[in-house]
Coordinates of C-alpha atoms and ligand atoms in Angstrom, one line a residue:
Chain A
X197 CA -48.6 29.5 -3.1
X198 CA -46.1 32.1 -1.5
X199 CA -42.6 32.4 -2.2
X200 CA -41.2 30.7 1.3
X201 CA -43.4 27.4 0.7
X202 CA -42.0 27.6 -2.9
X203 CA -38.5 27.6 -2.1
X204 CA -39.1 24.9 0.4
X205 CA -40.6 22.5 -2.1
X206 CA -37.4 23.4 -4.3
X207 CA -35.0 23.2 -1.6
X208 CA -36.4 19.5 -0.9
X209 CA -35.7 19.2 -4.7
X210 CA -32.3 20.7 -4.2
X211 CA -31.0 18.0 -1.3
X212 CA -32.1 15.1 -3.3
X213 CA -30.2 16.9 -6.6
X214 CA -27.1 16.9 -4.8
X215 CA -27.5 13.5 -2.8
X216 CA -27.9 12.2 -6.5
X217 CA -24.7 13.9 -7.5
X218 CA -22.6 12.7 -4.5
X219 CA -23.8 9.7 -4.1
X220 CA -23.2 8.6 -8.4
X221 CA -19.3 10.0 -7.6
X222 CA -19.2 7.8 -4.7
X223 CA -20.0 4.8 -6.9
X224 CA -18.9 5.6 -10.3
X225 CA -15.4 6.8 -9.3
X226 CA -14.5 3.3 -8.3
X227 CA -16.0 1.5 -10.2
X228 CA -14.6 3.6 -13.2
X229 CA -11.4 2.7 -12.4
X230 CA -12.2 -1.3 -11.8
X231 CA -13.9 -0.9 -15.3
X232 CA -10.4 0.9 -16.6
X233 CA -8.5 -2.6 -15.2
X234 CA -11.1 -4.7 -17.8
X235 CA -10.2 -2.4 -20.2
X236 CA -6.9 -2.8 -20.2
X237 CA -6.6 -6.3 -19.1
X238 CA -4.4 -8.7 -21.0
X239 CA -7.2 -11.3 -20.8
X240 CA -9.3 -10.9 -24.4
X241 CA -12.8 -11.3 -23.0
X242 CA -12.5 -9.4 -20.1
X243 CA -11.1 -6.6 -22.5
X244 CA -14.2 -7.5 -25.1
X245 CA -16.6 -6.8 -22.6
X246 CA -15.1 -3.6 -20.9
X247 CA -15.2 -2.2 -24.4
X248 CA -18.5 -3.1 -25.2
X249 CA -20.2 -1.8 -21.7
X250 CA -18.1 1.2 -21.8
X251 CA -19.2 1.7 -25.6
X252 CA -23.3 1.0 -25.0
X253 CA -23.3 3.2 -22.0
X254 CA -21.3 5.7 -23.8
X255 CA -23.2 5.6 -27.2
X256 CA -26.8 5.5 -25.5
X257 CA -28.9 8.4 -23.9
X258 CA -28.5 8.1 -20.4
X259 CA -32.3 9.2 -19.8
X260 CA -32.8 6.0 -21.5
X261 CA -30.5 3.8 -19.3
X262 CA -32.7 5.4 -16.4
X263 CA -35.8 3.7 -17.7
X264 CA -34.0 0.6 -18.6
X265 CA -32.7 0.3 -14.7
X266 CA -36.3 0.8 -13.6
X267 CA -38.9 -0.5 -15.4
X268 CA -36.3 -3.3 -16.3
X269 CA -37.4 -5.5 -13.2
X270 CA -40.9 -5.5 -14.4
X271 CA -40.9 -6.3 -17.5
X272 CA -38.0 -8.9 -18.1
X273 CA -38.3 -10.4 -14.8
X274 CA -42.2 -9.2 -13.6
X275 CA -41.2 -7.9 -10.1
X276 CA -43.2 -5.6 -8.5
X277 CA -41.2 -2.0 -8.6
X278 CA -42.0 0.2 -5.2
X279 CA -41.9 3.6 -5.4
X280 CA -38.6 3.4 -2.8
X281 CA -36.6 2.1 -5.6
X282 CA -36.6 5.1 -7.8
X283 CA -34.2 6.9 -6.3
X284 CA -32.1 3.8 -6.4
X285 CA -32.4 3.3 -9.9
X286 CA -31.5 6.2 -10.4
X287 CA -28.3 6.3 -8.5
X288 CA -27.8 2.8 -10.2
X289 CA -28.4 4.0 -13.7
X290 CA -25.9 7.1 -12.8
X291 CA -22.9 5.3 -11.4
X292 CA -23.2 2.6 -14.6
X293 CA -23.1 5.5 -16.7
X294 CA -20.5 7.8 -15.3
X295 CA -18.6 4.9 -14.2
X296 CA -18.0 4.4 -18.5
X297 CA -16.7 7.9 -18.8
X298 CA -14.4 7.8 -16.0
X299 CA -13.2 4.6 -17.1
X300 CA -11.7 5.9 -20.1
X301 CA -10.4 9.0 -18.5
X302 CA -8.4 6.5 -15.8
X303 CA -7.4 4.4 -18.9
X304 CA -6.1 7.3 -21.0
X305 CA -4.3 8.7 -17.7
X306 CA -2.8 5.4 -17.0
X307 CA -1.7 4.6 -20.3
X308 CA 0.3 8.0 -20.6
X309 CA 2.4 7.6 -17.6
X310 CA 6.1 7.0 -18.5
X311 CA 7.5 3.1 -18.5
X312 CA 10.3 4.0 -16.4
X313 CA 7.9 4.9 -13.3
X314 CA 7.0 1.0 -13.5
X315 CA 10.8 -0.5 -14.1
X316 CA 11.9 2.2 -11.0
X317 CA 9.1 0.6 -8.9
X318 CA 10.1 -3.3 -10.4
X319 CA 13.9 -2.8 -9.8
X320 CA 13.6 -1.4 -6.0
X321 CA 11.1 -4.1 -5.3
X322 CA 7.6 -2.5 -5.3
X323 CA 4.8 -5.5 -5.3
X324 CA 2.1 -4.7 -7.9
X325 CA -0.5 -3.1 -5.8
X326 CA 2.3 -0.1 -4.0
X327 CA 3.3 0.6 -7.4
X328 CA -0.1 1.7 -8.5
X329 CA -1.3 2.9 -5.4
X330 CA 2.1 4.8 -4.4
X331 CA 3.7 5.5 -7.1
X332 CA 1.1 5.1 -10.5
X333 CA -2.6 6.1 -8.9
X334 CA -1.5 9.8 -7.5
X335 CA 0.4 10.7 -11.0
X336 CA -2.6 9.5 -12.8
X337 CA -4.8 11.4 -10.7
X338 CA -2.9 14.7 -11.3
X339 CA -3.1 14.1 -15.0
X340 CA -6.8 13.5 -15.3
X341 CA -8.0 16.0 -13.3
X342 CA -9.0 18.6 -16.0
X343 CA -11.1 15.7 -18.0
X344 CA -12.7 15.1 -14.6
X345 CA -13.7 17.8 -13.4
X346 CA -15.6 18.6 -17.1
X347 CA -17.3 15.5 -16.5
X348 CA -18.2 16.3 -12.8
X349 CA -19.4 19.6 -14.2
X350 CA -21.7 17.7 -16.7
X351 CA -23.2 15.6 -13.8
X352 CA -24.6 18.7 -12.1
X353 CA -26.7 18.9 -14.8
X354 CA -27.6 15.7 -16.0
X355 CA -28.8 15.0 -12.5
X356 CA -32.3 17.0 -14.0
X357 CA -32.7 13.6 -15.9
X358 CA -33.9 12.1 -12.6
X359 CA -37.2 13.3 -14.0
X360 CA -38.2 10.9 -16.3
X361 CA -38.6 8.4 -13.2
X362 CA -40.0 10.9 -11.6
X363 CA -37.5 11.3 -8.6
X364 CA -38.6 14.7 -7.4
X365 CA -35.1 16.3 -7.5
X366 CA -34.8 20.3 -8.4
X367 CA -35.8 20.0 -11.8
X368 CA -38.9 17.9 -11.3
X369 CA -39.9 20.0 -8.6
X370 CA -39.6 23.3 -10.4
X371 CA -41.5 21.8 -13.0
X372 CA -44.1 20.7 -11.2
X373 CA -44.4 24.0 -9.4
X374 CA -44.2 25.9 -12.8
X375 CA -46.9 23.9 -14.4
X376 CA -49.4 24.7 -11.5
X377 CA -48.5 27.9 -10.9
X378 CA -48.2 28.9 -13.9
X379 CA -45.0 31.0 -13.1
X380 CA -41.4 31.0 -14.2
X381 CA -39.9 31.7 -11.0
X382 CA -38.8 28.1 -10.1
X383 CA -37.3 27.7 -13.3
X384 CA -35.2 30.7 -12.6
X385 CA -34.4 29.4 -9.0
X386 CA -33.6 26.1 -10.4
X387 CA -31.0 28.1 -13.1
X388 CA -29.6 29.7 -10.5
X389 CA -29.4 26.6 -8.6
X390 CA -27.4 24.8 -10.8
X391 CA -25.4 27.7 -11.6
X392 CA -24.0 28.0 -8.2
X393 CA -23.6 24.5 -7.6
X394 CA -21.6 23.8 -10.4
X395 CA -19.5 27.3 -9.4
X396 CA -18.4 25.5 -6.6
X397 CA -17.5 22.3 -8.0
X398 CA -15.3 24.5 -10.0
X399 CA -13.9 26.4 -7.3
X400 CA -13.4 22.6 -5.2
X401 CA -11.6 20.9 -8.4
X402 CA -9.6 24.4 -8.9
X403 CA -7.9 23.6 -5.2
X404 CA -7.6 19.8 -5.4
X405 CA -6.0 21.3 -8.9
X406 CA -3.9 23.8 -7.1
X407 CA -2.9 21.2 -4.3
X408 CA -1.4 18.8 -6.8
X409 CA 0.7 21.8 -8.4
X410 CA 3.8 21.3 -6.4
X411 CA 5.3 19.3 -8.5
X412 CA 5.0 18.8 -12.5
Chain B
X240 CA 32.7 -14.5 -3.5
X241 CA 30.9 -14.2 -6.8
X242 CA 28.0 -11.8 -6.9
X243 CA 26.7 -12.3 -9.7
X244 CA 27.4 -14.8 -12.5
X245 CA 25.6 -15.0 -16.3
X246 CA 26.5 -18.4 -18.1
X247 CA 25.3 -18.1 -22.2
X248 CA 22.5 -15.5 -21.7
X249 CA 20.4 -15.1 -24.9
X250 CA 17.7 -12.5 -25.3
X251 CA 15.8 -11.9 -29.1
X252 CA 13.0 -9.2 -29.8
X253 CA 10.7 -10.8 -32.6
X254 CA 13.0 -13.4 -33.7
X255 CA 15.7 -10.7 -33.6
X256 CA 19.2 -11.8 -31.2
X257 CA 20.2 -8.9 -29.6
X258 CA 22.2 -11.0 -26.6
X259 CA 23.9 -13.6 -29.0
X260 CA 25.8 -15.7 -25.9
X261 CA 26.9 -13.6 -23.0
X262 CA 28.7 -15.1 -19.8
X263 CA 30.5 -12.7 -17.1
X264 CA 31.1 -13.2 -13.3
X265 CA 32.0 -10.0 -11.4
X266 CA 33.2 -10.7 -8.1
X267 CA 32.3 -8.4 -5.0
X268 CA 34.4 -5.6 -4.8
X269 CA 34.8 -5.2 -8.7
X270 CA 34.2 -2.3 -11.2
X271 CA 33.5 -3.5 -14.1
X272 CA 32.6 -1.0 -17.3
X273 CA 30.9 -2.2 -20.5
X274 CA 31.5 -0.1 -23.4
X275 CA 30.7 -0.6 -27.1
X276 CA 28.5 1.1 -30.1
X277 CA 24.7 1.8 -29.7
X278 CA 22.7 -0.9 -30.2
X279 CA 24.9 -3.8 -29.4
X280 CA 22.7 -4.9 -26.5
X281 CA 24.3 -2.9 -23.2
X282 CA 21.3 -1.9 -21.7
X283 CA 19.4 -5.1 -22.7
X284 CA 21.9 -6.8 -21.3
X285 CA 21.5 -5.1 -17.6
X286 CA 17.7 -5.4 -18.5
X287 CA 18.1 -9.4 -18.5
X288 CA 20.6 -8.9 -15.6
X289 CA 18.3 -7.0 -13.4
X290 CA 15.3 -9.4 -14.4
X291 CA 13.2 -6.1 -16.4
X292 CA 13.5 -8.6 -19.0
X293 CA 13.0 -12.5 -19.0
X294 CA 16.0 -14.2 -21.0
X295 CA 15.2 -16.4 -23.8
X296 CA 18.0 -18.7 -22.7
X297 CA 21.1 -19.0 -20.3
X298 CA 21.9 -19.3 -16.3
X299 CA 21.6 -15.7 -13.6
X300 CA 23.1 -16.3 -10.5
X301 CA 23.0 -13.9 -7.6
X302 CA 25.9 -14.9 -4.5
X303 CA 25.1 -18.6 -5.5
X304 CA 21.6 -18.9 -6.0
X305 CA 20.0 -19.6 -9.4
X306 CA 16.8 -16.7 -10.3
X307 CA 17.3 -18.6 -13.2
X308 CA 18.5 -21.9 -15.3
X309 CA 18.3 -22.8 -18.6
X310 CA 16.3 -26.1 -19.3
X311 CA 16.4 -28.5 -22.2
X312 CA 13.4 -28.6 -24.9
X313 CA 12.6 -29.9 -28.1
X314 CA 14.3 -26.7 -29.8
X315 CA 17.1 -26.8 -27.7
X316 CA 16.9 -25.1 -24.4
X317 CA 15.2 -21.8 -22.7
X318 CA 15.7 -20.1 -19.2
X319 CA 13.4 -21.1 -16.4
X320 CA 13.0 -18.3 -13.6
X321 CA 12.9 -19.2 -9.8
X322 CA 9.5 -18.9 -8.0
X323 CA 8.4 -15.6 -6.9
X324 CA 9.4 -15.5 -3.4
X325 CA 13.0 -16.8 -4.3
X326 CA 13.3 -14.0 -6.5
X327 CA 11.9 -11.5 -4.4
X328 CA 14.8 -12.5 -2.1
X329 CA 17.3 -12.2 -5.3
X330 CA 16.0 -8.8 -6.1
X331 CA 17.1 -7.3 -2.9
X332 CA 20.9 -8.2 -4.1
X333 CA 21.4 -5.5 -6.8
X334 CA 20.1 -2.1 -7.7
X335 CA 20.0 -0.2 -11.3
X336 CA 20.4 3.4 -11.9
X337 CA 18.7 4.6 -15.4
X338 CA 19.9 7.2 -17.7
X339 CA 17.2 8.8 -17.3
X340 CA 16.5 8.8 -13.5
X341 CA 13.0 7.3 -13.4
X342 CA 12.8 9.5 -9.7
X343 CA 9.1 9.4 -8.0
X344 CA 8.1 13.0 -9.0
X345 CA 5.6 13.6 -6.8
X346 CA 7.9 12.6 -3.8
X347 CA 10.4 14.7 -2.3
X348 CA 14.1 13.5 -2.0
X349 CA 13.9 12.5 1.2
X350 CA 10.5 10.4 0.2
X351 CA 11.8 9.2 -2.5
X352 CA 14.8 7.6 -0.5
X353 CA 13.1 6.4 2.2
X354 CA 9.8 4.7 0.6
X355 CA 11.1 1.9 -1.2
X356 CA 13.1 0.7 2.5
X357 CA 10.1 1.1 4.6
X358 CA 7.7 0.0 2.1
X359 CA 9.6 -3.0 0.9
X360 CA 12.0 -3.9 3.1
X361 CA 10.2 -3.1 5.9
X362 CA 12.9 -0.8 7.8
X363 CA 11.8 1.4 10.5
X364 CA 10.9 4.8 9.6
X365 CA 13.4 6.2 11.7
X366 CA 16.3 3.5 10.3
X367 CA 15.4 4.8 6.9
X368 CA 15.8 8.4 7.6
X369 CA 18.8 8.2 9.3
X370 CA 20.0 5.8 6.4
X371 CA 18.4 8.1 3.7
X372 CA 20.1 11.6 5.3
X373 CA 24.1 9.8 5.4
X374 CA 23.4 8.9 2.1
X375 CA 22.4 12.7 1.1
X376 CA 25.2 13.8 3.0
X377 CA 27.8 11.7 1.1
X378 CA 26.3 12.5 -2.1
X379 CA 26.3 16.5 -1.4
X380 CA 22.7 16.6 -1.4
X381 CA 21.6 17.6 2.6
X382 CA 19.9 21.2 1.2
X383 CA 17.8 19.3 -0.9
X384 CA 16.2 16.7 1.1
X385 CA 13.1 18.8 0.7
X386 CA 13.1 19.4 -2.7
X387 CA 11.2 18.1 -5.2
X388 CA 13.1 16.2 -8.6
X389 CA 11.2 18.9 -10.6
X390 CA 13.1 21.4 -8.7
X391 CA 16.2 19.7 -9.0
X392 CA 18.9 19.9 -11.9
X393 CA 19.7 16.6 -14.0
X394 CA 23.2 15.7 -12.2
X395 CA 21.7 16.5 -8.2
X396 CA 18.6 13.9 -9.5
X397 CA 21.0 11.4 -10.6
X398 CA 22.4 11.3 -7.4
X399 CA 18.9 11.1 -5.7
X400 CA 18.6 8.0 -7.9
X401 CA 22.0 6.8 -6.6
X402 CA 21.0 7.3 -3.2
X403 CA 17.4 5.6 -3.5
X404 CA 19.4 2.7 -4.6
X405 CA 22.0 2.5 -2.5
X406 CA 19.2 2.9 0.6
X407 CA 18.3 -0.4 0.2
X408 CA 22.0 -1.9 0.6
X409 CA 22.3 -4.1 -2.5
X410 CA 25.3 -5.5 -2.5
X411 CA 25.5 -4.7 -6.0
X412 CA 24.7 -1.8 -8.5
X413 CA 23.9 -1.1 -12.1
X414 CA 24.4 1.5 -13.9
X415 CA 23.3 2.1 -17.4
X416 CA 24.5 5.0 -19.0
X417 CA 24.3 7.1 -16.1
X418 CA 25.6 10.6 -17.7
X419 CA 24.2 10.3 -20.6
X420 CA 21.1 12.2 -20.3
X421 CA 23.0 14.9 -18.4
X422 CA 24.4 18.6 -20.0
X423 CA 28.1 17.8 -20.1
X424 CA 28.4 20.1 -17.4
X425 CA 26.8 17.9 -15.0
X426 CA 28.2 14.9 -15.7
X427 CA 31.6 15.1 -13.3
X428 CA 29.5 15.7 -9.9
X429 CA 27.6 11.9 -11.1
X430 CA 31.1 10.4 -11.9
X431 CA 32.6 11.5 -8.7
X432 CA 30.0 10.1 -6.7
X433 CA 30.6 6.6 -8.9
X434 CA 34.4 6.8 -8.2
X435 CA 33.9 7.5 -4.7
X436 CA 31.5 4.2 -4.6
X437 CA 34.0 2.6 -6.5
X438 CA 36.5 4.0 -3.4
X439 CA 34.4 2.0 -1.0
X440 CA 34.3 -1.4 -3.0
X441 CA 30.7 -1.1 -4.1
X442 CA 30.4 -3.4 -6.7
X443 CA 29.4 -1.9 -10.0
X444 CA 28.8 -2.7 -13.6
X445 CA 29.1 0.2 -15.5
X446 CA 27.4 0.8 -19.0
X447 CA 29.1 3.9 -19.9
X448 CA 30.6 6.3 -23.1
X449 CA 32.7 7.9 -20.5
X450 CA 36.1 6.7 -21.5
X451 CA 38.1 8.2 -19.6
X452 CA 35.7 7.5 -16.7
X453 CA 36.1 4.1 -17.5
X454 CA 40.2 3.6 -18.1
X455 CA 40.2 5.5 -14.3
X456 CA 38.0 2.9 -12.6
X457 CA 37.2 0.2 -13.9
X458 CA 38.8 -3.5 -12.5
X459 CA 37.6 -4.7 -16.1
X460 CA 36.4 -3.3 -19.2
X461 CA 34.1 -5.7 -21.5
X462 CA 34.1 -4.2 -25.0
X463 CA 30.4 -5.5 -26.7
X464 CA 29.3 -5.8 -29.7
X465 CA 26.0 -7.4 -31.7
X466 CA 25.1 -9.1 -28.7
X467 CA 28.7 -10.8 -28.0
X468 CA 31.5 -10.1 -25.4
X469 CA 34.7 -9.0 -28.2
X470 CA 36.9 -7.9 -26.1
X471 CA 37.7 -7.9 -22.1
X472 CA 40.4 -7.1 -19.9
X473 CA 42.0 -4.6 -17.6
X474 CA 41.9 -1.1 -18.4
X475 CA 45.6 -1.0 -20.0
X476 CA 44.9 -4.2 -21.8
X477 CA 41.9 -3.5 -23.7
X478 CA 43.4 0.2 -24.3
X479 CA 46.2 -1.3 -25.9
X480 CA 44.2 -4.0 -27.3
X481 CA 45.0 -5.4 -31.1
X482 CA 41.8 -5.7 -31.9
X483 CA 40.8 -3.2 -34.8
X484 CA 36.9 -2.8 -33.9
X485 CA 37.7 -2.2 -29.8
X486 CA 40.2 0.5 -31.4
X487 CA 38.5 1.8 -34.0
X488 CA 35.3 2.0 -30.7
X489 CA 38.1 4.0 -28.6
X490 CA 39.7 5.9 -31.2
X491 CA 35.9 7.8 -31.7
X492 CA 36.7 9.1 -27.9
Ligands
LIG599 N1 11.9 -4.0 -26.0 C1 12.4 -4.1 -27.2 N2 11.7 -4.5 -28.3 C2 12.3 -4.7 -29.5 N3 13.6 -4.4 -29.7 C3 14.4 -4.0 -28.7 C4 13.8 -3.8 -27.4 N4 14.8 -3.4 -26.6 C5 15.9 -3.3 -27.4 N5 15.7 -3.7 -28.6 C6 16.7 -3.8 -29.7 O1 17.8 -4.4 -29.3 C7 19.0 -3.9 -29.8 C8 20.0 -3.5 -28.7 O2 19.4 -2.5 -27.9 P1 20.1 -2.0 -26.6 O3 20.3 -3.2 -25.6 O4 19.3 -0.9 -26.1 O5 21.5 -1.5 -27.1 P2 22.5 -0.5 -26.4 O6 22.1 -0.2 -25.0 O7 23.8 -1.2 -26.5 O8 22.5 0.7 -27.3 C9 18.5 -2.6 -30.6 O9 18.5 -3.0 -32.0 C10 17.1 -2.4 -30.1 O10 16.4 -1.8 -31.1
LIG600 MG1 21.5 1.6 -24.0

């Protein structure tokens, strides 16, 4: 196999890596935050069950939630699984799983804003929803940024996991190539590969970071 | 006219009174300061007045109309609030101005003026900056309608919070402890901007340590203390009060 069809294959693997990764932010994001509401809801069961999801999916390998999303179908409810819905599980098992750590980042940034932001917003007459979308939301999201983005980070990686459905992202596909090869080359394109990618998430949370510095 | 009127408010933490029986009507036009030791229940007081606290029991009436009335029960009787939309119609009536500011910090000035009239009341963006830049203008603040409140010292964002409450044209305006927060070195440029208020009949209840402040302005001075009105009068009558705790209060000053 020469080098160009190699880096094809990869590159393949590399545009499903980082549909995985955009696509699981695009989910898990919101649904983070809806999962920070339960959390911090004022009804007890809600609250209960927030904690519990947030605690399993927290306190369980992910690659293990992966299988659980996909073979799940078959054997508790005996559906046929196509081979189309891998990659959904696995952008289904992602955004459940991120979706817990970003709920706890939203809670923790939440919580910590000052009382008085919330009486200001009361006394001039804010309704519920402008005071956490105007006033609460972009503070929040200045605080949290740092946690996020070390989460974020974490993702580029984890999206290797894919593998053990056998979605043929960048690591699947550099192993695949290794194996019958018998060459270390994609592994070191794949290293590099992540390497970059997550240099750039870096560099893109460094300027949301610097854009959000005009004020402290 | 009566703007606002409290008949027996009561308000408890845990089973704890810290507003004992409280009634006071300030009419429009009025300046009225209430002074007495920490912890007698000021600011909870303007908390139950500006409805950031629900009272346990007694009347709240804003030009008239009840936000709230107390109701007999088996234990006696507790307040019952208006609906919603009455009260949202109530709340447009007064404004408060913390000690400690409580600005938007991730708005400028101007923003922070402007947002709560177009967002709440539904003014015209161009009606709110004109409103919000004569209100920066009488307050001394026209360089820093840019600015941020991080860039701003501790007496100029007091009088952004002055301004983002008077942008909304309540006809009447709370203040608790509005200096205190501040280096003593700030705190005339905040008390000016109160006695020039207090020059064009805004009416204002003041919760204040300033007593000087006070004697100067004030139509009426209410002297509180655990939760109970002691003492009230003019200015020169509670001064020369005979009552030994409103002097012994004063005398600290
Ligand atoms: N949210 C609250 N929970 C419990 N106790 C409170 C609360 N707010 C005020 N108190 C208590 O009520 C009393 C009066 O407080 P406050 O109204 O702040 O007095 P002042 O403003 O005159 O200093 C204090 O003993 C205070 O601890
Ligand atoms: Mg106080």
């Amino acid at each position: 196999m020469d080098i160009g069809k190699m880096l094809t294959q990869l590159g393949s693997g590399m545009v499903i890596s980082i549909e995985i990764f955009l696509l699981t932010l695009l989910f898990s994001l919101p649904l983070g935050l809806v999962l920070s509401f339960g959390r911090m809801s004022k009804n007890r069961i809600i609250k209960s069950a927030a904690k519990i999801y947030i605690s399993i999916m927290r306190g369980t390998p992910l690659m293990l939630q992966l299988m659980v999303v996909y073979f799940g179908p078959y054997y508790i409810f005996g559906l046929k699984i196509s081979a189309a819905y891998r990659f959904t599980a696995v952008i289904i098992g992602f955004a459940l799983n991120y979706a817990a750590y970003f709920a706890e980042i939203y809670r923790s940034g939440i919580e910590s804003m000052p009382v008085g932001q919330y009486e200001a917003c009361k006394v001039l007459g804010y309704s519920k929803i402008q005071t956490f979308g105007k006033i609460i939301l972009p503070q929040v999201v200045k605080r949290i940024l740092p946690p996020i983005t070390n989460e974020v980070i974490t993702l580029v990686k984890d999206t290797s996991l894919a593998m053990v459905i056998a979605v043929s992202e960048m690591f699947t596909t550099a192993k695949a190539i290794a194996a019958a090869q018998t060459t270390m080359v994609p592994f070191v394109v794949a290293a590099i590969f992540y390497y970059i990618f997550n240099l750039l998430v870096a560099l893109v949370m460094e300027y949301i970071e610097k854009k959000l510095n005009y004020y402290h | 006219m009566n703007l606002l009127e409290i008949n027996h408010m009561k308000k408890g933490f845990d089973g704890l009174g810290v507003i004992e029986d409280i009634s006071l009507t300030v009419k429009e036009g009025e300046v009225v300061s209430i002074i007495g030791p920490s912890g007698s229940g000021k600011s909870t007081l303007l908390r139950c007045a500006t409805m950031l606290e629900t009272m346990d029991d007694g009347e709240l009436i804003y030009l008239n109309e009840k936000a709230a009335w107390s109701e007999a029960d088996i234990n006696g009787s507790h307040s019952v609030y208006a609906s919603k939309a009455d009260l949202k119609r109530i709340h447009k009536h007064f404004g408060l101005v913390f000690q400690n500011f409580n600005l938007f910090p991730h708005y400028s000035v101007l923003k922070n003026i402007i947002d709560a009239p177009m967002s709440v009341d539904k003014v015209s963006k161009k009606e709110a900056i004109a409103r919000a830049d004569k209100l920066l203008k009488q307050l001394g603040l026209e360089d820093k309608r840019d600015a941020y409140p991080c860039q701003l010292s501790g007496g100029q964002q007091q009088r952004v919070s002055i301004a983002r409450a008077l942008a909304l044209q309540p006809k009447i305006l709370f203040f608790d402890e509005p200096t205190s927060a501040l280096d003593p070195e700030l705190t005339g440029e905040v008390l000016r901007v109160i006695k020039e208020l207090a020059a064009e009949n805004m009416t204002m209840i003041i919760v204040t340590h300033e007593m000087q402040f006070a004697k100067e302005l004030s139509d009426r001075i209410i002297f509180m203390e655990q939760g109970l009105i002691q003492e009230q009068g003019t200015p020169e009558e509670l001064f020369s009060s005979s009552n030994e705790r409103v002097n012994e209060f004063i005398g600290k000053f």
